[in-house]
Coordinates of C-alpha atoms in Angstrom, one line a residue:
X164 CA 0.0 0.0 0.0
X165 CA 1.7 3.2 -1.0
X166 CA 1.2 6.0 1.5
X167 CA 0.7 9.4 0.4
X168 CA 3.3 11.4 1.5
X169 CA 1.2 14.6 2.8
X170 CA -0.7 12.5 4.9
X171 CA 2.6 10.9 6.3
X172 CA 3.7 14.4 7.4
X173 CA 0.7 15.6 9.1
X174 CA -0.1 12.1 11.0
X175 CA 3.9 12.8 12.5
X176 CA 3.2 16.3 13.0
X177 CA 0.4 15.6 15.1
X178 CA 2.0 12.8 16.5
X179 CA 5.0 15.2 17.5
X180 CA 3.0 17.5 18.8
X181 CA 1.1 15.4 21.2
X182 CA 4.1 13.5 22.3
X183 CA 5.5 17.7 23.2
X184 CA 2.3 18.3 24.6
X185 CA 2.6 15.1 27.1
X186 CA 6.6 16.0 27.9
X187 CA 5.1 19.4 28.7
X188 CA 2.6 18.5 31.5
X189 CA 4.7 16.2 32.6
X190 CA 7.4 18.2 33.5
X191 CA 4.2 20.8 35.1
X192 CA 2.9 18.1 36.6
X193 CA 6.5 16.6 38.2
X194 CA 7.7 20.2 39.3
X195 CA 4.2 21.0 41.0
X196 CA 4.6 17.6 43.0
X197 CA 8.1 18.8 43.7
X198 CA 6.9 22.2 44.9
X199 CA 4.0 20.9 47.0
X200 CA 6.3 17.8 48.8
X201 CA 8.9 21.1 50.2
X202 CA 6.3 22.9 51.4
X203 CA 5.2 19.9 53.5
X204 CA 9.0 19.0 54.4
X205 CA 9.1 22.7 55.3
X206 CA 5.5 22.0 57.5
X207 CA 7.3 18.8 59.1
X208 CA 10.4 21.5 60.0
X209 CA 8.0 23.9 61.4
X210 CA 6.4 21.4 63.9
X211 CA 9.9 20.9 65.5
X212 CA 11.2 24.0 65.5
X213 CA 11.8 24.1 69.1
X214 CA 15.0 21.9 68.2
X215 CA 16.4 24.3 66.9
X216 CA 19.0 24.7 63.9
X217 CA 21.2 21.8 64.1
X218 CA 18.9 19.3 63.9
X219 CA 18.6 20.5 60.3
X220 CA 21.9 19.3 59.8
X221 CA 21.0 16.2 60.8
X222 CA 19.0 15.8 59.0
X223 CA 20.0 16.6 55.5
X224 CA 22.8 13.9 56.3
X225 CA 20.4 11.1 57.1
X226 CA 17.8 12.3 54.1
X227 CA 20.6 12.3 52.1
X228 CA 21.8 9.1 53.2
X229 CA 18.0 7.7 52.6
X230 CA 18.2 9.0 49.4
X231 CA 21.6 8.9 47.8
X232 CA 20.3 10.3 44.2
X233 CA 18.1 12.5 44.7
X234 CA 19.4 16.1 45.1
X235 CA 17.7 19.4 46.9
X236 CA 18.5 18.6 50.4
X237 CA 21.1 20.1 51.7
X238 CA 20.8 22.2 55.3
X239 CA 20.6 25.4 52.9
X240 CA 17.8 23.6 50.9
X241 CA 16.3 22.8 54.0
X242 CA 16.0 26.1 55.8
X243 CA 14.2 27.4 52.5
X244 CA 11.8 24.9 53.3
X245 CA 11.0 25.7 56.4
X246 CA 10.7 29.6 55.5
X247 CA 8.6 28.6 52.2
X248 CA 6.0 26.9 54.6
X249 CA 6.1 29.9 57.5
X250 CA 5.5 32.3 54.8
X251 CA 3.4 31.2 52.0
X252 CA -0.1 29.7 52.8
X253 CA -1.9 27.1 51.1
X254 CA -4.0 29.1 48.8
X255 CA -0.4 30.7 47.3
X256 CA 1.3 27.8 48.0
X257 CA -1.0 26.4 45.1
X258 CA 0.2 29.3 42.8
X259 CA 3.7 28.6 43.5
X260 CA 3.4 25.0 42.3
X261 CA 3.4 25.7 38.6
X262 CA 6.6 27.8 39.1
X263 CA 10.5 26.4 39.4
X264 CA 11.8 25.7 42.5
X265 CA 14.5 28.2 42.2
X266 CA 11.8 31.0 41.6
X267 CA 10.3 30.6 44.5
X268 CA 13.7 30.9 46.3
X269 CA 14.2 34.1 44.7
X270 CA 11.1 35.7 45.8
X271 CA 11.6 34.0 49.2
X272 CA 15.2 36.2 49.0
X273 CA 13.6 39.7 47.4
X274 CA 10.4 39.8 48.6
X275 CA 8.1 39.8 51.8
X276 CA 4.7 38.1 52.5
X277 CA 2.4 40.0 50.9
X278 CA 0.6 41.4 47.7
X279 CA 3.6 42.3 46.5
X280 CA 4.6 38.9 46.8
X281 CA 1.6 37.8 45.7
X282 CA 1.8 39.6 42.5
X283 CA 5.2 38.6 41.0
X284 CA 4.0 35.1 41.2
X285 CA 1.1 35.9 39.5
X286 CA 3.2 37.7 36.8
X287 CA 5.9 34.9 36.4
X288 CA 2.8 32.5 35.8
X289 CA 1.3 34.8 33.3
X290 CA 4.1 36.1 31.2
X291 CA 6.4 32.8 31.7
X292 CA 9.4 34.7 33.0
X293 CA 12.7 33.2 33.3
X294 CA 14.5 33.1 36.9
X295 CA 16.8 35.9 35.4
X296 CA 13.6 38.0 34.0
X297 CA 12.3 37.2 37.4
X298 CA 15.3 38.6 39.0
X299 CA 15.4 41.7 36.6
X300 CA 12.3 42.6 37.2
X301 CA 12.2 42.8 40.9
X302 CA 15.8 44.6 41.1
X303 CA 14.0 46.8 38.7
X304 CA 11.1 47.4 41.2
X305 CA 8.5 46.4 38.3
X306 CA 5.4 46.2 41.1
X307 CA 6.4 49.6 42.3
X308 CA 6.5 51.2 38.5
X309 CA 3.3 49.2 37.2
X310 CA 1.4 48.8 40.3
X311 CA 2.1 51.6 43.0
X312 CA 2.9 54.5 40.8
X313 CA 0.7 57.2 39.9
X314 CA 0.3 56.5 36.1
X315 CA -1.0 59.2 34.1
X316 CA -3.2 59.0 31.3
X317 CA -6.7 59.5 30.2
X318 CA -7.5 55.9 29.1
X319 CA -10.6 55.6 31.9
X320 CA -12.3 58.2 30.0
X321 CA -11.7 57.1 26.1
X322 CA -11.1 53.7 26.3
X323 CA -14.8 51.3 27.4
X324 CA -14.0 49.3 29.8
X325 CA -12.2 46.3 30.5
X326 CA -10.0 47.5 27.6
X327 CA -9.0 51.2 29.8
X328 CA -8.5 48.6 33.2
X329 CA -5.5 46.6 30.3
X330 CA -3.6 49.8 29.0
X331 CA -3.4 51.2 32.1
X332 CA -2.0 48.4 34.2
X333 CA 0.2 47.7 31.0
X334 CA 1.4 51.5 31.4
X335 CA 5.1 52.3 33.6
X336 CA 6.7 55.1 35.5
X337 CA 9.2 55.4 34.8
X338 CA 10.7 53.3 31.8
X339 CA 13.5 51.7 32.6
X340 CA 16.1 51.8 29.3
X341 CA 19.0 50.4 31.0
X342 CA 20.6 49.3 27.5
X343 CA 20.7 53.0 26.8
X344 CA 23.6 55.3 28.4
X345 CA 23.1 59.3 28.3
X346 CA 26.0 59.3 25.8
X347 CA 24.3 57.0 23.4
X348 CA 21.2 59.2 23.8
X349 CA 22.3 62.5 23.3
X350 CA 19.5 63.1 21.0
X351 CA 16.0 61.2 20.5
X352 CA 17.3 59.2 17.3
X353 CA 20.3 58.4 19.1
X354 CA 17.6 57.0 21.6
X355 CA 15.2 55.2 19.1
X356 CA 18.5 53.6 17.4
X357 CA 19.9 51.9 20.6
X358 CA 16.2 50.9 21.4
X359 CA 15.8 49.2 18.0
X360 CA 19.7 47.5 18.5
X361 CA 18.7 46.2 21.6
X362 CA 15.2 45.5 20.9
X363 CA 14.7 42.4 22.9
X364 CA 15.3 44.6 25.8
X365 CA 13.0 46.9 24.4
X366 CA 10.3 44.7 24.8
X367 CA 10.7 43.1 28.4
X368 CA 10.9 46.2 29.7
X369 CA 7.4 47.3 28.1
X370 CA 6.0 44.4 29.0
X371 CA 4.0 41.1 27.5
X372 CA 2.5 41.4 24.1
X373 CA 3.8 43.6 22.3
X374 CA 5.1 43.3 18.8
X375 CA 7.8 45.4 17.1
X376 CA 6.4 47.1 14.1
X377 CA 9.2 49.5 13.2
X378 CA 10.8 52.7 13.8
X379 CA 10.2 56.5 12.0
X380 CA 7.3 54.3 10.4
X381 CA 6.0 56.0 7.6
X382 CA 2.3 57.0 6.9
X383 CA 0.8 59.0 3.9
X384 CA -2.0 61.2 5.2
X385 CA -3.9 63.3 2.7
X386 CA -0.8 63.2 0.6
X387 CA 1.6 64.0 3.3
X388 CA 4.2 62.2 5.2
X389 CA 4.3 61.6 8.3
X390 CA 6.7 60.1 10.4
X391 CA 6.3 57.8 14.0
X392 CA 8.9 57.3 16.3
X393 CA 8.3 53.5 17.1
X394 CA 5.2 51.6 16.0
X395 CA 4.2 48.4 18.5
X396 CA 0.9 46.0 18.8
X397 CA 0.1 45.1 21.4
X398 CA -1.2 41.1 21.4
X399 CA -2.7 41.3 24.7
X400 CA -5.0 44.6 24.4
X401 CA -5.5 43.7 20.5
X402 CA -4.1 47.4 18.9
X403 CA -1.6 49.6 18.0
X404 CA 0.7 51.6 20.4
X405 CA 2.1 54.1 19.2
X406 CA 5.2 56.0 20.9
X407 CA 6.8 59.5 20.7
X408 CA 10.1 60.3 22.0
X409 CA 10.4 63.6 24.0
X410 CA 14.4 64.2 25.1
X411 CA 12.9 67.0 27.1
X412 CA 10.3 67.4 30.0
X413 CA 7.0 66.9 29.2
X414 CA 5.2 70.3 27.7
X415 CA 1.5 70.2 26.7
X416 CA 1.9 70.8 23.4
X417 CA 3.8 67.4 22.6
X418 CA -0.2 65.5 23.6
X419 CA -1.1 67.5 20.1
X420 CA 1.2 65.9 17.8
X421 CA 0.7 62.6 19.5
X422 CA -3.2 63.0 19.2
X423 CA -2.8 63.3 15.6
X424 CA -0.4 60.0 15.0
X425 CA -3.2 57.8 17.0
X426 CA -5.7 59.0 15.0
X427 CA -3.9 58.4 11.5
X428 CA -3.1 54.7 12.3
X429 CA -6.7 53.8 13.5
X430 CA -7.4 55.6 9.9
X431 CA -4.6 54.0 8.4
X432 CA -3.5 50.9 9.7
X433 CA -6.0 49.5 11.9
X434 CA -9.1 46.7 10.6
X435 CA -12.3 46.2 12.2
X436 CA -11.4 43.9 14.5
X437 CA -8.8 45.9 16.7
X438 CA -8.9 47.7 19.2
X439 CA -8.8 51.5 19.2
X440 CA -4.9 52.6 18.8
X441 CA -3.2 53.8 22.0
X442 CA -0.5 56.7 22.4
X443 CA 2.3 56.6 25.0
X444 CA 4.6 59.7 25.1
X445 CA 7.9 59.0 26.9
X446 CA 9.8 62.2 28.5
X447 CA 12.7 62.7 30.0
X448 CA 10.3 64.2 33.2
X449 CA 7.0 65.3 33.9
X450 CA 4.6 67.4 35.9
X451 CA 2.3 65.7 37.2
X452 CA -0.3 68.3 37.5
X453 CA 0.5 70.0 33.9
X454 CA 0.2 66.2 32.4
X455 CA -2.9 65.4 34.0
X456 CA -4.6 69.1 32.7
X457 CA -2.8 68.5 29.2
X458 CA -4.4 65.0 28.9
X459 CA -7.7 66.6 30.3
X460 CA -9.8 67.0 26.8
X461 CA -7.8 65.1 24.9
X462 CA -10.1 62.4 23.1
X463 CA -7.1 60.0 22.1
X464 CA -6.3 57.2 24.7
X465 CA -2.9 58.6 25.8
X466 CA -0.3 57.8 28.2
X467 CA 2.3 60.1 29.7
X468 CA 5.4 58.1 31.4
X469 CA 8.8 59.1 32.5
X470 CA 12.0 57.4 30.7
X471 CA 15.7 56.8 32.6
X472 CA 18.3 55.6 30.9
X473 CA 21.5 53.5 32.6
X474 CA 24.0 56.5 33.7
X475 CA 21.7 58.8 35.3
X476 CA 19.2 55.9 37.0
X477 CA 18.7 56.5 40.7
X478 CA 21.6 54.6 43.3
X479 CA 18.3 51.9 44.7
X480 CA 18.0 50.8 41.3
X481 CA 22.0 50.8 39.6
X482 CA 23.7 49.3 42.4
X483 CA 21.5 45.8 41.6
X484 CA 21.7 46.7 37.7
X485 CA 22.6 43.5 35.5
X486 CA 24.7 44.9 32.3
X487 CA 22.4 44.1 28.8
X488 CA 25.0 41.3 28.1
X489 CA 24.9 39.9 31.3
X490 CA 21.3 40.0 30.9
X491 CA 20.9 38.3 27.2
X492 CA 23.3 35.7 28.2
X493 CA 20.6 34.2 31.6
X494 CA 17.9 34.5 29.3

């Protein structure tokens, strides 16, 4: 019997894929049984604390000696444990489960019990961060930038909701462009250029979704051109962002010109089925107050955020700065 040969492929395709699929849960389903066992080692700990520490070391001999190939329980592994259970209840305890190991010893280190806590698990689950992301993201204070700051923008008033709840808990300030020294951007090219060489650094810093559509992108309106510092879309809220540089503080009239682009790509570039196109002006600083009248009757969903760049980055968030290389290479 001869067998066709595009039926071959796409029985092995599928084949491969469900054989992936299985390896996949698997793996979730080993590392969540791993997760859950040290929390109730840590639970056993906790019962006898009044032992006191060396009876840890005791025991991570005679485990070990139980178990001579199974690795993770050394007095160090041990005491993490013990924390893990004092710390993290049941109900997060479940959340932590479909994380690594060595993630949740990371936010045992850098962080407390709590929401913030709380949150950068929820984030690592959603976004699938790496232990280094992870790690980059809480030396760079993400929960403090995304979560705690006082965003401005006027996306509760032109955007229906739950799409104005998205864009603004997608929004930052500030932006943190620690690829980008103040030499390299003397002037807002020299800015957008080092952003588009390091563009994978780009997007982890602005967060899950969004899609690279290029820089000084070019649109014909009315027989004009026009010009847009960097073009995104964004997966997640389904539309176009649109950014303007601003090497300067933030002055009312830049909302204008950044009004205008917004408009021209839902005109443009955007179909039926997206969402209405989003503006985010970066600047070097802001007023609060002057931002939050400029944005006032402005009908285009805009965001106004803050930028640093590496060399002039506040001493709480340089001294635990990972270079760009050192970055790309734990990724």
């Amino acid at each position: 019997m001869l067998v066709n040969t595009n039926d071959y492929k796409d029985a092995l395709e599928r084949i491969v894929d469900i054989v992936e699929r299985a390896r996949v849960r698997a793996t979730q389903s080993a590392n969540a049984e791993l997760v859950r066992m040290y929390w109730n080692i840590g639970a056993e700990l906790n019962a006898h604390a009044e032992w006191g520490n060396k009876y840890i070391d005791s025991l991570s001999r005679d485990i070990r000696t139980a178990f001579p190939q199974i690795k993770g329980f050394s007095a160090r592994s041990l005491k993490y444990m013990v924390k893990f259970n004092r710390e993290v209840g049941i109900e997060l305890c479940s959340n932590c489960c479909t994380i690594p190991w060595g993630h949740v010893m990371l936010l045992l280190d850098k962080t407390e019990p709590g929401e913030r806590r709380e949150w950068y698990v929820e984030q690592t689950i959603e976004n699938g961060w790496s232990r280094a992301v992870l790690d980059h993201q809480i030396d760079l204070k993400l929960y403090e930038r995304q979560v705690l700051s006082g965003k401005m923008s006027n996306f509760t008033r032109t955007l229906p909701a739950p799409d104005s709840e998205l864009a603004q808990q997608a929004l930052k300030d500030p932006y943190i462009f620690n690829f980008i020294t103040a030499k390299q951007g003397q002037q807002e090219h020299d800015i957008e250029e080092q952003m588009v060489t390091n563009v994978t650094n780009l997007l982890l810093e602005l967060g899950t979704g969004f899609a690279f559509m290029g820089r000084q992108y070019h649109l014909m309106v009315g027989g004009e051109d026009f010009y847009i510092d960097l073009l995104f879309y964004n997966t997640k809220l389904r539309c176009y962002v649109v950014i303007e540089l601003k090497n300067d503080k933030f002055k009312p009239e830049f909302t204008g010109q950044l009004s205008f682009y917004v408009a021209a790509v839902d005109g443009e570039l955007a179909g039926e089925h997206d969402n209405p196109t989003i503006g985010l002006l970066l600047c070097k600083e802001k007023n609060d107050t002057v931002a939050e009248y400029s944005l006032k009757d402005v009908n285009a969903p805009i965001g106004v955020s803050e930028y640093r760049l590496r060399d002039v980055l506040p001493e709480e968030y340089i001294k635990y700065l990972p270079t760009s290389e050192d970055l790309q290479a734990r990724i």
